[in-house]
Amino acid sequence: MTFSRLSLVSATLAACLLCTPLAAQAAKEVVTLGIGTQNTTTNTVTGGVVLKELKLLEKHLPKTGKYANVEWKLDWQNFTSGPPITNGMIAGKLQIGMMGDYPLLVNGATGQQNKGGETQLIAVIAYNAFGSGNGVVVHKDSPYYELADLKGKTVSVPFGSAAHGMMLQAMQERGWPNDFWNLVSQSPEVGTTNLQEKKIDGHGDFVPFADLLPHRGFARKIFDGAQTKIPTFHGVVVRKEFADKYPEAVVAYIKALMEANDWVRKDPKAAAAKVEEWTKIEKEVVYLFLGPGGIHTLDPSIKPRWVETIKIAHGVLSKLGRVKEFDVNAWVNESYVREAFKQRGQDYEAQKQTLANYDISGRDPVCKVPVTRPKEAGEIWLSTGEIVPMSSPACLLAGIKQYEAAGKKVNVAYLYDKALGIKVVADKAFYALDASNPKAPVAVPFLLKKDAEAHAAKTNGKLATYAEALGQAPTTVAAATLK
C-alpha cells in the first residue's frame, strides 16, 4: 500500500470516528410531551406548575434502556379551565391534561367518540369527599344568602366546568326548571369582574375562586359544593395512544406528582408562598385548600367513590342531552398509578381505602393545651409569618384578641364549619352565639348564614357576625369551655 493510499484510508477512518458521535446524536428520537395545566386552579398545582417550576418531571422521566436515545421535550400549556385542554388532547397537541370531574367526564366521552383520540384517567390530583371547592358567590353587599334567593337572577358560571356540573346537580335535586335563573357562561376572569362591578347577581366557580373572591373583599359565598354531598376531584388524563407507546413516561409523571404532594405537605406555608409567586393566587387561599386539614386532600389514588362520581355526573348531563354514551370503566386505568406506588414502596390498595388528610397539630399557646380534635381546631396566621395552632373556636377568638392587644397583626385565621366540616376563614364566617354564661360564651362557626341561624335557634342562642363573636370573646378561656 502506498503512502498516499495509506493516508487516504487513515483520513477516512478518522473522519468516520469523528462522525460517530454526531451520527448517534442525530439518531436521537425527540418526543414532545404536551401537558395541559390549570395553574390558577389551586388543587391542580402539584400536577402542573409545581412540577414545572421544580423540574420534577425531568427528574423522573426515563433516560435508560429503550429510552437511552430519547430526548424529552416538555411543552407546558396553561389554561383557565378543562374544556380547552380536551380540545388540545383530541387534536393530538397535548398528551397529558388535568381538570375537574365534569370536564373529565366530557374528556373521556369525547375521546371514546373519536377513534384514535381515546383518553384514560390515570390518577387523581386532589379531592373533597363531599364536594367542597366548587361554590356560588354573590357581591358582599347583596341581599342574597341562599341559592333559592337567586331565582330569576343572572348568574354566571364557566360552562362545562366542575362548578357548572355542581349547579346543574343542585337544580335537578331541587326540581328547579332550566329557566329558574338566567344562567350564562363566563370565565373566572370575566365573572369576577362582572360580580365586582355588580353586573351579575351571582357567580358559580371552581377551585379556588368561590373562596378567592371573598378573600379579596368583594364577595360572599352562599352555596358550597359540600351541600351536594357528592365528591368532587381534579384528575389527570392521558392520550391512550401516548400511554401505550411510552408507559414508563406516564408512571414517571405520577411519581413526579407524588413528590410534589410530599413537597407541599412537608412545609405547606412555604409551598403556599411559592404557589402564590407562580400563580398569583394569594398564599392564604392556597393554604386554605392545601394546608393541614385543608379543603382538598392531595392523593393520586383512584378510589371507587370517584369512579361512581363520574357515573353520577354522566347521569346529570345525560338528562340534559349534553353528553353521549360513555364507558367509564373502560376509561379508568389504574395500572400506571399502581406501578408508581410500587416503585415508591407504597401500598396502593391501602391508600385507596382511606380518606385521611394531614391535620392541624401542635400545642395551643393561648389555652395551653395540645390540639386533640383537629376538626374543632383552628389556626392563626400572624403577619410576622408564624402560623399558630389553636385547639378550639373559643381559643382562636381569644387568641386573636390577645395578639391584637399585643400589637401583633393577624393576617388570617382559619377554623371549621360545624355543619359542613370544611375549613373556613374566621372573618368570613357566621356564628351561633350562646352567651347565657358571660364567663364562658360559646361561638360556633358556620360558612352559611342559614346554618348559623338554625344552630342558634336550636340552642337558644343568637346569630352573630365575626365582629360580634370576637367582641364577646374573653381574652382568656375557662377550662370548662375546652371540654
Tab-separated table of N, CA, C and O in Angstrom, residues 407-469:
chain	number	residue	atom	x	y	z
A	407	GLY	N	-50.326	44.112	69.869
A	407	GLY	CA	-49.810	44.812	68.698
A	407	GLY	C	-49.379	43.897	67.572
A	407	GLY	O	-48.685	44.339	66.642
A	408	LYS	N	-49.797	42.636	67.630
A	408	LYS	CA	-49.450	41.682	66.578
A	408	LYS	C	-50.636	41.550	65.614
A	408	LYS	O	-51.721	41.140	66.025
A	409	LYS	N	-50.407	41.896	64.376
A	409	LYS	CA	-51.478	41.852	63.386
A	409	LYS	C	-51.761	40.420	62.944
A	409	LYS	O	-50.839	39.644	62.689
A	410	VAL	N	-53.042	40.095	62.860
A	410	VAL	CA	-53.461	38.776	62.368
A	410	VAL	C	-53.690	38.869	60.863
A	410	VAL	O	-54.524	39.656	60.399
A	411	ASN	N	-52.960	38.067	60.136
A	411	ASN	CA	-53.085	38.064	58.676
A	411	ASN	C	-54.386	37.392	58.253
A	411	ASN	O	-55.164	37.923	57.467
A	412	VAL	N	-54.628	36.204	58.798
A	412	VAL	CA	-55.856	35.456	58.532
A	412	VAL	C	-55.991	34.401	59.621
A	412	VAL	O	-54.988	33.973	60.223
A	413	ALA	N	-57.212	33.980	59.877
A	413	ALA	CA	-57.458	32.896	60.841
A	413	ALA	C	-58.406	31.890	60.223
A	413	ALA	O	-59.317	32.256	59.469
A	414	TYR	N	-58.178	30.623	60.535
A	414	TYR	CA	-58.992	29.540	59.980
A	414	TYR	C	-59.636	28.745	61.116
A	414	TYR	O	-59.037	28.532	62.165
A	415	LEU	N	-60.845	28.278	60.873
A	415	LEU	CA	-61.484	27.297	61.750
A	415	LEU	C	-62.419	26.433	60.915
A	415	LEU	O	-62.364	26.486	59.685
A	416	TYR	N	-63.239	25.600	61.561
A	416	TYR	CA	-64.040	24.625	60.823
A	416	TYR	C	-65.528	24.868	60.971
A	416	TYR	O	-66.030	25.110	62.074
A	417	ASP	N	-66.211	24.798	59.846
A	417	ASP	CA	-67.666	24.903	59.799
A	417	ASP	C	-68.271	23.712	60.546
A	417	ASP	O	-67.967	22.559	60.251
A	418	LYS	N	-69.118	24.006	61.499
A	418	LYS	CA	-69.712	22.960	62.337
A	418	LYS	C	-70.612	22.022	61.538
A	418	LYS	O	-70.678	20.815	61.830
A	419	ALA	N	-71.295	22.530	60.517
A	419	ALA	CA	-72.248	21.720	59.752
A	419	ALA	C	-71.594	20.984	58.589
A	419	ALA	O	-71.829	19.801	58.376
A	420	LEU	N	-70.759	21.691	57.829
A	420	LEU	CA	-70.177	21.116	56.616
A	420	LEU	C	-68.819	20.463	56.863
A	420	LEU	O	-68.334	19.705	56.019
A	421	GLY	N	-68.185	20.781	57.977
A	421	GLY	CA	-66.911	20.162	58.313
A	421	GLY	C	-65.726	20.649	57.492
A	421	GLY	O	-64.688	19.995	57.460
A	422	ILE	N	-65.873	21.790	56.827
A	422	ILE	CA	-64.797	22.290	55.970
A	422	ILE	C	-64.077	23.458	56.633
A	422	ILE	O	-64.637	24.174	57.449
A	423	LYS	N	-62.832	23.646	56.259
A	423	LYS	CA	-62.026	24.744	56.771
A	423	LYS	C	-62.541	26.049	56.174
A	423	LYS	O	-62.751	26.144	54.959
A	424	VAL	N	-62.761	27.035	57.024
A	424	VAL	CA	-63.273	28.334	56.570
A	424	VAL	C	-62.430	29.445	57.182
A	424	VAL	O	-61.673	29.237	58.129
A	425	VAL	N	-62.562	30.631	56.614
A	425	VAL	CA	-61.854	31.808	57.111
A	425	VAL	C	-62.709	32.450	58.196
A	425	VAL	O	-63.894	32.721	57.989
A	426	ALA	N	-62.111	32.713	59.348
A	426	ALA	CA	-62.860	33.145	60.528
A	426	ALA	C	-63.658	34.413	60.295
A	426	ALA	O	-64.822	34.509	60.708
A	427	ASP	N	-63.066	35.409	59.614
A	427	ASP	CA	-63.788	36.680	59.471
A	427	ASP	C	-64.804	36.668	58.344
A	427	ASP	O	-65.471	37.674	58.096
A	428	LYS	N	-64.940	35.533	57.645
A	428	LYS	CA	-65.974	35.391	56.614
A	428	LYS	C	-67.122	34.502	57.107
A	428	LYS	O	-68.108	34.297	56.398
A	429	ALA	N	-66.991	33.949	58.307
A	429	ALA	CA	-67.978	33.006	58.833
A	429	ALA	C	-69.105	33.727	59.569
A	429	ALA	O	-68.981	34.887	59.976
A	430	PHE	N	-70.220	33.013	59.745
A	430	PHE	CA	-71.299	33.414	60.639
A	430	PHE	C	-71.182	32.552	61.898
A	430	PHE	O	-70.618	31.455	61.868
A	431	TYR	N	-71.749	33.040	62.996
A	431	TYR	CA	-71.604	32.329	64.260
A	431	TYR	C	-72.953	32.185	64.955
A	431	TYR	O	-73.795	33.090	64.897
A	432	ALA	N	-73.148	31.031	65.581
A	432	ALA	CA	-74.260	30.843	66.503
A	432	ALA	C	-73.693	31.117	67.888
A	432	ALA	O	-72.781	30.421	68.338
A	433	LEU	N	-74.196	32.138	68.544
A	433	LEU	CA	-73.595	32.623	69.782
A	433	LEU	C	-74.487	32.335	70.977
A	433	LEU	O	-75.638	32.776	71.033
A	434	ASP	N	-73.960	31.595	71.916
A	434	ASP	CA	-74.646	31.331	73.177
A	434	ASP	C	-73.871	32.048	74.276
A	434	ASP	O	-72.802	31.590	74.702
A	435	ALA	N	-74.397	33.182	74.712
A	435	ALA	CA	-73.723	33.964	75.740
A	435	ALA	C	-74.499	33.930	77.047
A	435	ALA	O	-74.432	34.861	77.869
A	436	SER	N	-75.255	32.857	77.273
A	436	SER	CA	-76.035	32.746	78.514
A	436	SER	C	-75.129	32.723	79.742
A	436	SER	O	-75.536	33.129	80.827
A	437	ASN	N	-73.905	32.237	79.554
A	437	ASN	CA	-72.905	32.298	80.619
A	437	ASN	C	-71.826	33.287	80.178
A	437	ASN	O	-70.951	32.931	79.396
A	438	PRO	N	-71.887	34.513	80.650
A	438	PRO	CA	-70.938	35.535	80.189
A	438	PRO	C	-69.480	35.158	80.421
A	438	PRO	O	-68.597	35.623	79.710
A	439	LYS	N	-69.228	34.325	81.411
A	439	LYS	CA	-67.851	33.930	81.699
A	439	LYS	C	-67.337	32.848	80.743
A	439	LYS	O	-66.135	32.636	80.641
A	440	ALA	N	-68.271	32.181	80.070
A	440	ALA	CA	-67.862	31.123	79.143
A	440	ALA	C	-68.767	31.122	77.917
A	440	ALA	O	-69.491	30.150	77.659
A	441	PRO	N	-68.772	32.212	77.147
A	441	PRO	CA	-69.621	32.264	75.942
A	441	PRO	C	-69.142	31.259	74.902
A	441	PRO	O	-67.955	30.942	74.823
A	442	VAL	N	-70.073	30.757	74.131
A	442	VAL	CA	-69.761	29.754	73.110
A	442	VAL	C	-70.125	30.319	71.739
A	442	VAL	O	-71.274	30.711	71.507
A	443	ALA	N	-69.143	30.360	70.833
A	443	ALA	CA	-69.373	30.814	69.470
A	443	ALA	C	-69.078	29.659	68.523
A	443	ALA	O	-67.960	29.155	68.472
A	444	VAL	N	-70.101	29.234	67.787
A	444	VAL	CA	-69.957	28.092	66.879
A	444	VAL	C	-69.938	28.610	65.451
A	444	VAL	O	-70.882	29.284	65.013
A	445	PRO	N	-68.877	28.316	64.680
A	445	PRO	CA	-68.722	28.896	63.337
A	445	PRO	C	-69.429	28.110	62.227
A	445	PRO	O	-69.466	26.874	62.251
A	446	PHE	N	-69.951	28.860	61.257
A	446	PHE	CA	-70.594	28.283	60.081
A	446	PHE	C	-70.257	29.137	58.859
A	446	PHE	O	-70.167	30.368	58.964
A	447	LEU	N	-70.122	28.496	57.716
A	447	LEU	CA	-69.939	29.240	56.470
A	447	LEU	C	-71.212	29.962	56.075
A	447	LEU	O	-71.189	31.111	55.633
A	448	LEU	N	-72.357	29.290	56.228
A	448	LEU	CA	-73.632	29.787	55.718
A	448	LEU	C	-74.479	30.388	56.833
A	448	LEU	O	-74.575	29.840	57.936
A	449	LYS	N	-75.118	31.502	56.513
A	449	LYS	CA	-75.957	32.192	57.482
A	449	LYS	C	-77.095	31.306	57.975
A	449	LYS	O	-77.400	31.268	59.174
A	450	LYS	N	-77.706	30.556	57.065
A	450	LYS	CA	-78.861	29.741	57.449
A	450	LYS	C	-78.478	28.638	58.436
A	450	LYS	O	-79.264	28.284	59.317
A	451	ASP	N	-77.259	28.100	58.305
A	451	ASP	CA	-76.826	27.064	59.237
A	451	ASP	C	-76.565	27.646	60.624
A	451	ASP	O	-76.870	27.013	61.645
A	452	ALA	N	-76.009	28.850	60.662
A	452	ALA	CA	-75.786	29.510	61.951
A	452	ALA	C	-77.117	29.848	62.618
A	452	ALA	O	-77.283	29.682	63.839
A	453	GLU	N	-78.075	30.309	61.817
A	453	GLU	CA	-79.402	30.625	62.357
A	453	GLU	C	-80.075	29.382	62.916
A	453	GLU	O	-80.682	29.420	64.000
A	454	ALA	N	-79.980	28.266	62.193
A	454	ALA	CA	-80.612	27.022	62.651
A	454	ALA	C	-79.991	26.541	63.958
A	454	ALA	O	-80.697	26.103	64.880
A	455	HIS	N	-78.669	26.611	64.057
A	455	HIS	CA	-77.992	26.160	65.286
A	455	HIS	C	-78.331	27.090	66.448
A	455	HIS	O	-78.556	26.629	67.578
A	456	ALA	N	-78.390	28.382	66.178
A	456	ALA	CA	-78.738	29.333	67.237
A	456	ALA	C	-80.145	29.082	67.762
A	456	ALA	O	-80.393	29.130	68.974
A	457	ALA	N	-81.079	28.801	66.855
A	457	ALA	CA	-82.459	28.539	67.263
A	457	ALA	C	-82.539	27.275	68.113
A	457	ALA	O	-83.307	27.204	69.084
A	458	LYS	N	-81.733	26.287	67.756
A	458	LYS	CA	-81.748	25.003	68.470
A	458	LYS	C	-81.137	25.114	69.863
A	458	LYS	O	-81.495	24.363	70.773
A	459	THR	N	-80.231	26.057	70.048
A	459	THR	CA	-79.513	26.163	71.325
A	459	THR	C	-79.896	27.417	72.122
A	459	THR	O	-79.193	27.778	73.076
A	460	ASN	N	-80.992	28.063	71.697
A	460	ASN	CA	-81.431	29.297	72.360
A	460	ASN	C	-80.343	30.375	72.323
A	460	ASN	O	-80.213	31.170	73.270
A	461	GLY	N	-79.581	30.364	71.244
A	461	GLY	CA	-78.550	31.372	71.076
A	461	GLY	C	-79.003	32.438	70.098
A	461	GLY	O	-80.195	32.626	69.869
A	462	LYS	N	-78.052	33.125	69.481
A	462	LYS	CA	-78.398	34.148	68.501
A	462	LYS	C	-77.356	34.163	67.390
A	462	LYS	O	-76.212	33.734	67.565
A	463	LEU	N	-77.771	34.662	66.234
A	463	LEU	CA	-76.867	34.801	65.098
A	463	LEU	C	-75.879	35.928	65.372
A	463	LEU	O	-76.247	36.968	65.910
A	464	ALA	N	-74.621	35.706	65.005
A	464	ALA	CA	-73.611	36.735	65.211
A	464	ALA	C	-72.669	36.804	64.026
A	464	ALA	O	-72.374	35.793	63.387
A	465	THR	N	-72.200	38.010	63.732
A	465	THR	CA	-71.150	38.190	62.733
A	465	THR	C	-69.799	37.888	63.384
A	465	THR	O	-69.710	37.715	64.612
A	466	TYR	N	-68.762	37.885	62.584
A	466	TYR	CA	-67.419	37.685	63.137
A	466	TYR	C	-67.086	38.781	64.147
A	466	TYR	O	-66.570	38.497	65.246
A	467	ALA	N	-67.384	40.026	63.799
A	467	ALA	CA	-67.075	41.134	64.704
A	467	ALA	C	-67.801	40.979	66.033
A	467	ALA	O	-67.231	41.240	67.105
A	468	GLU	N	-69.057	40.521	65.976
A	468	GLU	CA	-69.830	40.320	67.210
A	468	GLU	C	-69.286	39.163	68.015
A	468	GLU	O	-69.188	39.235	69.250
A	469	ALA	N	-68.918	38.072	67.332
A	469	ALA	CA	-68.358	36.915	68.040
A	469	ALA	C	-67.028	37.272	68.689
A	469	ALA	O	-66.749	36.879	69.833
